[in-house]
Amino acid sequence: AVPADRPRELGVPDGRVATVHTGIHDQAFGGTETERQSVVLFVGSLSETKDPLAALRIFSAFTRKSPEARFVLYGEGPMASRVREEAGRLGLRGRGELRGRRPHQGGLAAMKHARVLLNSSRSEGRCNSVLEALASGTPVVAPELPSFHELVSDLEGCLLYPGGDVEQGGARLLEAWQGEPDRARISSLVRPYTWAAFGEKVGGILEAAVRDR
């Protein structure tokens, strides 16, 4: 990855720069008709950047009004023991599972059965797990980060809360949980974010570069 302002620092004119993001695989799509489980899903490393403790606290606030919900975390990392301790402190043991790292296909399958994906990152680029969840028709609750604001402007099914605000996060999670999303439409809007779509974009950029030589 190259920082967006790096080409400008090197003296490359803005008109000669194109941004191409990473994409998601076609396997992420489908599942919009799948029966959903009463699960809030977290997918990410158990690290300070992804802030899984904030996710647990948001889930805890949310369960005051949705006690039937369960929380499933897919991920591993240096904060695993702290995640278990925090789950115990919040009284969430028996309400969720820490499943560790799973093969990519396993994570995609989980998204297609979850009711909502919860993201609690302190910083984030173009987050593939968020795009993959939306591709499966699963709504996402995420903090107000620039990359997520960009997605909200183009896509549906992504609800944002002020980062670090547990009560607002819980409220947005409840809104997503109680909603009746158009899963097929949410999924369809993610099609431009696939590897195939980005490949076509790169091809067009290269063709234009050859023509303009």
PDB file of C-alpha atoms in Angstrom:
ATOM      1  CA  ALA A   1       0.000   0.000   0.000  1.00  0.00           C
ATOM      2  CA  VAL A   2       1.146   3.543  -0.786  1.00  0.00           C
ATOM      3  CA  PRO A   3      -0.040   6.598   1.195  1.00  0.00           C
ATOM      4  CA  ALA A   4      -2.358   8.737  -0.919  1.00  0.00           C
ATOM      5  CA  ASP A   5      -0.104  11.811  -0.685  1.00  0.00           C
ATOM      6  CA  ARG A   6       3.149   9.987  -1.507  1.00  0.00           C
ATOM      7  CA  PRO A   7       2.977  10.449  -5.329  1.00  0.00           C
ATOM      8  CA  ARG A   8       2.423  14.186  -4.824  1.00  0.00           C
ATOM      9  CA  GLU A   9       5.508  14.326  -2.601  1.00  0.00           C
ATOM     10  CA  LEU A  10       7.450  12.762  -5.466  1.00  0.00           C
ATOM     11  CA  GLY A  11       6.223  15.404  -7.877  1.00  0.00           C
ATOM     12  CA  VAL A  12       3.694  13.285  -9.774  1.00  0.00           C
ATOM     13  CA  PRO A  13       0.775  15.429 -11.069  1.00  0.00           C
ATOM     14  CA  ASP A  14      -2.595  14.580  -9.521  1.00  0.00           C
ATOM     15  CA  GLY A  15      -4.019  13.815 -12.945  1.00  0.00           C
ATOM     16  CA  ARG A  16      -1.510  11.001 -13.350  1.00  0.00           C
ATOM     17  CA  VAL A  17      -2.460   9.241 -10.105  1.00  0.00           C
ATOM     18  CA  ALA A  18      -5.255   6.685  -9.674  1.00  0.00           C
ATOM     19  CA  THR A  19      -6.202   4.947  -6.427  1.00  0.00           C
ATOM     20  CA  VAL A  20      -7.023   1.245  -6.596  1.00  0.00           C
ATOM     21  CA  HIS A  21      -8.143  -0.472  -3.392  1.00  0.00           C
ATOM     22  CA  THR A  22      -7.918  -4.128  -2.502  1.00  0.00           C
ATOM     23  CA  GLY A  23     -10.996  -6.150  -3.370  1.00  0.00           C
ATOM     24  CA  ILE A  24     -13.072  -8.995  -2.014  1.00  0.00           C
ATOM     25  CA  HIS A  25     -13.643 -12.421  -3.532  1.00  0.00           C
ATOM     26  CA  ASP A  26     -16.852 -13.503  -5.218  1.00  0.00           C
ATOM     27  CA  GLN A  27     -17.294 -16.170  -2.506  1.00  0.00           C
ATOM     28  CA  ALA A  28     -18.304 -13.371  -0.118  1.00  0.00           C
ATOM     29  CA  PHE A  29     -21.579 -12.940  -1.998  1.00  0.00           C
ATOM     30  CA  GLY A  30     -24.652 -15.051  -1.434  1.00  0.00           C
ATOM     31  CA  GLY A  31     -26.487 -15.958   1.726  1.00  0.00           C
ATOM     32  CA  THR A  32     -28.962 -13.100   1.518  1.00  0.00           C
ATOM     33  CA  GLU A  33     -31.791 -15.636   1.932  1.00  0.00           C
ATOM     34  CA  THR A  34     -30.017 -17.590   4.690  1.00  0.00           C
ATOM     35  CA  GLU A  35     -31.848 -17.894   7.988  1.00  0.00           C
ATOM     36  CA  ARG A  36     -30.030 -15.659  10.444  1.00  0.00           C
ATOM     37  CA  GLN A  37     -28.905 -16.706  13.899  1.00  0.00           C
ATOM     38  CA  SER A  38     -29.188 -14.453  16.964  1.00  0.00           C
ATOM     39  CA  VAL A  39     -25.491 -13.614  16.678  1.00  0.00           C
ATOM     40  CA  VAL A  40     -23.475 -10.405  16.677  1.00  0.00           C
ATOM     41  CA  LEU A  41     -20.187 -11.183  14.938  1.00  0.00           C
ATOM     42  CA  PHE A  42     -16.729  -9.650  15.433  1.00  0.00           C
ATOM     43  CA  VAL A  43     -13.967 -10.512  12.940  1.00  0.00           C
ATOM     44  CA  GLY A  44     -10.460  -9.159  13.471  1.00  0.00           C
ATOM     45  CA  SER A  45      -7.214  -9.433  15.334  1.00  0.00           C
ATOM     46  CA  LEU A  46      -7.385  -9.181  19.117  1.00  0.00           C
ATOM     47  CA  SER A  47      -5.168  -6.107  19.204  1.00  0.00           C
ATOM     48  CA  GLU A  48      -5.240  -2.518  20.437  1.00  0.00           C
ATOM     49  CA  THR A  49      -5.988  -1.231  16.933  1.00  0.00           C
ATOM     50  CA  LYS A  50      -9.075  -3.423  16.518  1.00  0.00           C
ATOM     51  CA  ASP A  51     -10.107  -2.752  20.154  1.00  0.00           C
ATOM     52  CA  PRO A  52     -12.098  -5.923  20.891  1.00  0.00           C
ATOM     53  CA  LEU A  53     -12.678  -4.719  24.477  1.00  0.00           C
ATOM     54  CA  ALA A  54     -14.773  -1.866  23.100  1.00  0.00           C
ATOM     55  CA  ALA A  55     -16.747  -4.402  21.064  1.00  0.00           C
ATOM     56  CA  LEU A  56     -17.485  -6.386  24.223  1.00  0.00           C
ATOM     57  CA  ARG A  57     -18.623  -3.260  26.073  1.00  0.00           C
ATOM     58  CA  ILE A  58     -20.879  -2.212  23.205  1.00  0.00           C
ATOM     59  CA  PHE A  59     -22.382  -5.686  23.079  1.00  0.00           C
ATOM     60  CA  SER A  60     -22.926  -5.598  26.839  1.00  0.00           C
ATOM     61  CA  ALA A  61     -24.789  -2.271  26.575  1.00  0.00           C
ATOM     62  CA  PHE A  62     -26.862  -3.633  23.699  1.00  0.00           C
ATOM     63  CA  THR A  63     -27.916  -6.792  25.562  1.00  0.00           C
ATOM     64  CA  ARG A  64     -29.860  -4.777  28.127  1.00  0.00           C
ATOM     65  CA  LYS A  65     -32.612  -4.627  25.487  1.00  0.00           C
ATOM     66  CA  SER A  66     -31.748  -7.782  23.518  1.00  0.00           C
ATOM     67  CA  PRO A  67     -30.879 -10.440  26.099  1.00  0.00           C
ATOM     68  CA  GLU A  68     -31.336 -13.247  23.567  1.00  0.00           C
ATOM     69  CA  ALA A  69     -28.328 -12.163  21.498  1.00  0.00           C
ATOM     70  CA  ARG A  70     -25.003 -14.008  21.444  1.00  0.00           C
ATOM     71  CA  PHE A  71     -21.567 -12.647  20.590  1.00  0.00           C
ATOM     72  CA  VAL A  72     -19.058 -14.573  18.469  1.00  0.00           C
ATOM     73  CA  LEU A  73     -15.485 -13.325  18.009  1.00  0.00           C
ATOM     74  CA  TYR A  74     -13.280 -14.661  15.223  1.00  0.00           C
ATOM     75  CA  GLY A  75      -9.675 -13.674  15.776  1.00  0.00           C
ATOM     76  CA  GLU A  76      -6.517 -14.131  17.757  1.00  0.00           C
ATOM     77  CA  GLY A  77      -3.806 -11.846  19.046  1.00  0.00           C
ATOM     78  CA  PRO A  78      -2.014 -10.425  22.069  1.00  0.00           C
ATOM     79  CA  MET A  79      -5.220  -9.313  23.794  1.00  0.00           C
ATOM     80  CA  ALA A  80      -6.879 -12.751  23.894  1.00  0.00           C
ATOM     81  CA  SER A  81      -6.508 -13.155  27.674  1.00  0.00           C
ATOM     82  CA  ARG A  82      -7.765  -9.610  28.289  1.00  0.00           C
ATOM     83  CA  VAL A  83     -10.782 -10.312  26.082  1.00  0.00           C
ATOM     84  CA  ARG A  84     -11.654 -13.334  28.222  1.00  0.00           C
ATOM     85  CA  GLU A  85     -11.175 -11.322  31.420  1.00  0.00           C
ATOM     86  CA  GLU A  86     -13.337  -8.465  30.159  1.00  0.00           C
ATOM     87  CA  ALA A  87     -16.067 -10.861  29.066  1.00  0.00           C
ATOM     88  CA  GLY A  88     -16.089 -12.262  32.605  1.00  0.00           C
ATOM     89  CA  ARG A  89     -16.130  -8.810  34.190  1.00  0.00           C
ATOM     90  CA  LEU A  90     -19.098  -7.810  32.030  1.00  0.00           C
ATOM     91  CA  GLY A  91     -20.977 -10.998  32.851  1.00  0.00           C
ATOM     92  CA  LEU A  92     -20.881 -12.210  29.252  1.00  0.00           C
ATOM     93  CA  ARG A  93     -19.537 -15.701  29.845  1.00  0.00           C
ATOM     94  CA  GLY A  94     -22.039 -18.122  28.418  1.00  0.00           C
ATOM     95  CA  ARG A  95     -23.311 -15.358  26.126  1.00  0.00           C
ATOM     96  CA  GLY A  96     -20.617 -15.701  23.492  1.00  0.00           C
ATOM     97  CA  GLU A  97     -17.618 -17.514  22.085  1.00  0.00           C
ATOM     98  CA  LEU A  98     -14.022 -16.654  21.250  1.00  0.00           C
ATOM     99  CA  ARG A  99     -13.354 -18.968  18.330  1.00  0.00           C
ATOM    100  CA  GLY A 100      -9.823 -17.922  17.423  1.00  0.00           C
ATOM    101  CA  ARG A 101      -8.612 -17.617  13.894  1.00  0.00           C
ATOM    102  CA  ARG A 102     -10.510 -19.538  11.228  1.00  0.00           C
ATOM    103  CA  PRO A 103      -9.881 -20.203   7.534  1.00  0.00           C
ATOM    104  CA  HIS A 104     -11.231 -17.469   5.307  1.00  0.00           C
ATOM    105  CA  GLN A 105     -14.112 -19.632   4.108  1.00  0.00           C
ATOM    106  CA  GLY A 106     -15.157 -20.235   7.720  1.00  0.00           C
ATOM    107  CA  GLY A 107     -15.330 -16.513   8.373  1.00  0.00           C
ATOM    108  CA  LEU A 108     -17.414 -15.945   5.239  1.00  0.00           C
ATOM    109  CA  ALA A 109     -19.837 -18.673   6.277  1.00  0.00           C
ATOM    110  CA  ALA A 110     -20.197 -17.081   9.722  1.00  0.00           C
ATOM    111  CA  MET A 111     -21.034 -13.721   8.141  1.00  0.00           C
ATOM    112  CA  LYS A 112     -23.799 -15.309   6.083  1.00  0.00           C
ATOM    113  CA  HIS A 113     -25.480 -16.589   9.253  1.00  0.00           C
ATOM    114  CA  ALA A 114     -24.867 -13.653  11.611  1.00  0.00           C
ATOM    115  CA  ARG A 115     -27.462 -10.978  12.142  1.00  0.00           C
ATOM    116  CA  VAL A 116     -25.018  -8.060  12.468  1.00  0.00           C
ATOM    117  CA  LEU A 117     -21.253  -7.516  12.157  1.00  0.00           C
ATOM    118  CA  LEU A 118     -19.748  -5.230  14.816  1.00  0.00           C
ATOM    119  CA  ASN A 119     -16.512  -3.340  14.140  1.00  0.00           C
ATOM    120  CA  SER A 120     -14.776  -1.366  16.910  1.00  0.00           C
ATOM    121  CA  SER A 121     -11.463  -0.394  15.300  1.00  0.00           C
ATOM    122  CA  ARG A 122      -9.587   2.700  16.429  1.00  0.00           C
ATOM    123  CA  SER A 123      -8.184   3.131  12.915  1.00  0.00           C
ATOM    124  CA  GLU A 124      -9.008   1.340   9.702  1.00  0.00           C
ATOM    125  CA  GLY A 125      -8.309   1.407   6.004  1.00  0.00           C
ATOM    126  CA  ARG A 126     -10.615  -0.199   3.490  1.00  0.00           C
ATOM    127  CA  CYS A 127     -11.830  -2.986   5.756  1.00  0.00           C
ATOM    128  CA  ASN A 128     -12.415  -6.229   3.852  1.00  0.00           C
ATOM    129  CA  SER A 129     -14.386  -7.890   6.655  1.00  0.00           C
ATOM    130  CA  VAL A 130     -16.897  -5.032   6.520  1.00  0.00           C
ATOM    131  CA  LEU A 131     -17.221  -5.329   2.750  1.00  0.00           C
ATOM    132  CA  GLU A 132     -17.535  -9.109   2.996  1.00  0.00           C
ATOM    133  CA  ALA A 133     -20.305  -8.806   5.571  1.00  0.00           C
ATOM    134  CA  LEU A 134     -22.201  -6.343   3.398  1.00  0.00           C
ATOM    135  CA  ALA A 135     -21.674  -8.626   0.378  1.00  0.00           C
ATOM    136  CA  SER A 136     -23.466 -11.369   2.312  1.00  0.00           C
ATOM    137  CA  GLY A 137     -26.304  -8.971   3.125  1.00  0.00           C
ATOM    138  CA  THR A 138     -25.279  -8.621   6.772  1.00  0.00           C
ATOM    139  CA  PRO A 139     -25.619  -5.096   8.230  1.00  0.00           C
ATOM    140  CA  VAL A 140     -22.538  -3.562   9.861  1.00  0.00           C
ATOM    141  CA  VAL A 141     -22.163  -1.310  12.891  1.00  0.00           C
ATOM    142  CA  ALA A 142     -18.843   0.549  12.882  1.00  0.00           C
ATOM    143  CA  PRO A 143     -17.129   3.635  14.347  1.00  0.00           C
ATOM    144  CA  GLU A 144     -17.090   6.989  12.593  1.00  0.00           C
ATOM    145  CA  LEU A 145     -13.762   6.634  10.788  1.00  0.00           C
ATOM    146  CA  PRO A 146     -12.994   8.303   7.418  1.00  0.00           C
ATOM    147  CA  SER A 147     -12.886   5.011   5.540  1.00  0.00           C
ATOM    148  CA  PHE A 148     -16.308   4.024   6.875  1.00  0.00           C
ATOM    149  CA  HIS A 149     -17.808   7.422   6.047  1.00  0.00           C
ATOM    150  CA  GLU A 150     -16.677   6.781   2.466  1.00  0.00           C
ATOM    151  CA  LEU A 151     -18.463   3.426   2.437  1.00  0.00           C
ATOM    152  CA  VAL A 152     -21.652   4.892   3.905  1.00  0.00           C
ATOM    153  CA  SER A 153     -21.795   7.409   1.055  1.00  0.00           C
ATOM    154  CA  ASP A 154     -21.744   4.583  -1.534  1.00  0.00           C
ATOM    155  CA  LEU A 155     -23.366   1.618   0.193  1.00  0.00           C
ATOM    156  CA  GLU A 156     -26.301   0.680   2.409  1.00  0.00           C
ATOM    157  CA  GLY A 157     -26.426  -1.330   5.611  1.00  0.00           C
ATOM    158  CA  CYS A 158     -23.542   0.339   7.479  1.00  0.00           C
ATOM    159  CA  LEU A 159     -24.487   2.234  10.649  1.00  0.00           C
ATOM    160  CA  LEU A 160     -21.880   4.437  12.326  1.00  0.00           C
ATOM    161  CA  TYR A 161     -21.371   5.508  15.935  1.00  0.00           C
ATOM    162  CA  PRO A 162     -18.854   7.911  17.558  1.00  0.00           C
ATOM    163  CA  GLY A 163     -15.696   5.907  18.189  1.00  0.00           C
ATOM    164  CA  GLY A 164     -15.310   4.959  21.839  1.00  0.00           C
ATOM    165  CA  ASP A 165     -18.919   5.820  22.710  1.00  0.00           C
ATOM    166  CA  VAL A 166     -20.236   2.578  24.186  1.00  0.00           C
ATOM    167  CA  GLU A 167     -23.830   3.763  24.680  1.00  0.00           C
ATOM    168  CA  GLN A 168     -24.132   5.135  21.141  1.00  0.00           C
ATOM    169  CA  GLY A 169     -22.517   1.992  19.795  1.00  0.00           C
ATOM    170  CA  GLY A 170     -25.045  -0.106  21.684  1.00  0.00           C
ATOM    171  CA  ALA A 171     -27.903   2.031  20.355  1.00  0.00           C
ATOM    172  CA  ARG A 172     -26.744   1.638  16.757  1.00  0.00           C
ATOM    173  CA  LEU A 173     -26.314  -2.095  17.284  1.00  0.00           C
ATOM    174  CA  LEU A 174     -29.888  -2.295  18.579  1.00  0.00           C
ATOM    175  CA  GLU A 175     -31.086  -0.339  15.541  1.00  0.00           C
ATOM    176  CA  ALA A 176     -29.364  -2.767  13.182  1.00  0.00           C
ATOM    177  CA  TRP A 177     -30.608  -5.762  15.174  1.00  0.00           C
ATOM    178  CA  GLN A 178     -34.238  -4.672  15.085  1.00  0.00           C
ATOM    179  CA  GLY A 179     -34.187  -3.506  11.475  1.00  0.00           C
ATOM    180  CA  GLU A 180     -35.499  -5.339   8.437  1.00  0.00           C
ATOM    181  CA  PRO A 181     -32.702  -4.817   5.935  1.00  0.00           C
ATOM    182  CA  ASP A 182     -33.038  -5.400   2.219  1.00  0.00           C
ATOM    183  CA  ARG A 183     -30.188  -7.911   2.209  1.00  0.00           C
ATOM    184  CA  ALA A 184     -30.238  -8.444  -1.549  1.00  0.00           C
ATOM    185  CA  ARG A 185     -29.852  -4.710  -2.195  1.00  0.00           C
ATOM    186  CA  ILE A 186     -27.125  -4.332   0.436  1.00  0.00           C
ATOM    187  CA  SER A 187     -25.225  -7.145  -1.264  1.00  0.00           C
ATOM    188  CA  SER A 188     -25.721  -5.857  -4.812  1.00  0.00           C
ATOM    189  CA  LEU A 189     -24.173  -2.473  -4.027  1.00  0.00           C
ATOM    190  CA  VAL A 190     -20.877  -4.141  -3.036  1.00  0.00           C
ATOM    191  CA  ARG A 191     -20.264  -5.630  -6.507  1.00  0.00           C
ATOM    192  CA  PRO A 192     -17.969  -2.747  -7.588  1.00  0.00           C
ATOM    193  CA  TYR A 193     -15.606  -3.701  -4.718  1.00  0.00           C
ATOM    194  CA  THR A 194     -14.650  -7.157  -6.025  1.00  0.00           C
ATOM    195  CA  TRP A 195     -11.227  -8.145  -7.317  1.00  0.00           C
ATOM    196  CA  ALA A 196     -12.761  -8.570 -10.773  1.00  0.00           C
ATOM    197  CA  ALA A 197     -14.094  -5.007 -10.765  1.00  0.00           C
ATOM    198  CA  PHE A 198     -10.769  -3.597  -9.585  1.00  0.00           C
ATOM    199  CA  GLY A 199      -8.964  -5.673 -12.228  1.00  0.00           C
ATOM    200  CA  GLU A 200     -11.068  -4.010 -14.899  1.00  0.00           C
ATOM    201  CA  LYS A 201     -10.243  -0.632 -13.399  1.00  0.00           C
ATOM    202  CA  VAL A 202      -6.511  -1.344 -13.465  1.00  0.00           C
ATOM    203  CA  GLY A 203      -6.808  -2.545 -17.061  1.00  0.00           C
ATOM    204  CA  GLY A 204      -8.497   0.711 -18.035  1.00  0.00           C
ATOM    205  CA  ILE A 205      -5.815   2.743 -16.274  1.00  0.00           C
ATOM    206  CA  LEU A 206      -3.028   0.894 -18.086  1.00  0.00           C
ATOM    207  CA  GLU A 207      -4.752   1.257 -21.459  1.00  0.00           C
ATOM    208  CA  ALA A 208      -5.128   5.004 -20.873  1.00  0.00           C
ATOM    209  CA  ALA A 209      -1.459   5.256 -19.847  1.00  0.00           C
ATOM    210  CA  VAL A 210      -0.355   3.557 -23.072  1.00  0.00           C
ATOM    211  CA  ARG A 211      -2.560   5.830 -25.183  1.00  0.00           C
ATOM    212  CA  ASP A 212      -1.271   8.960 -23.468  1.00  0.00           C
ATOM    213  CA  ARG A 213       2.427   8.175 -23.815  1.00  0.00           C
TER     214      ARG A 213
END
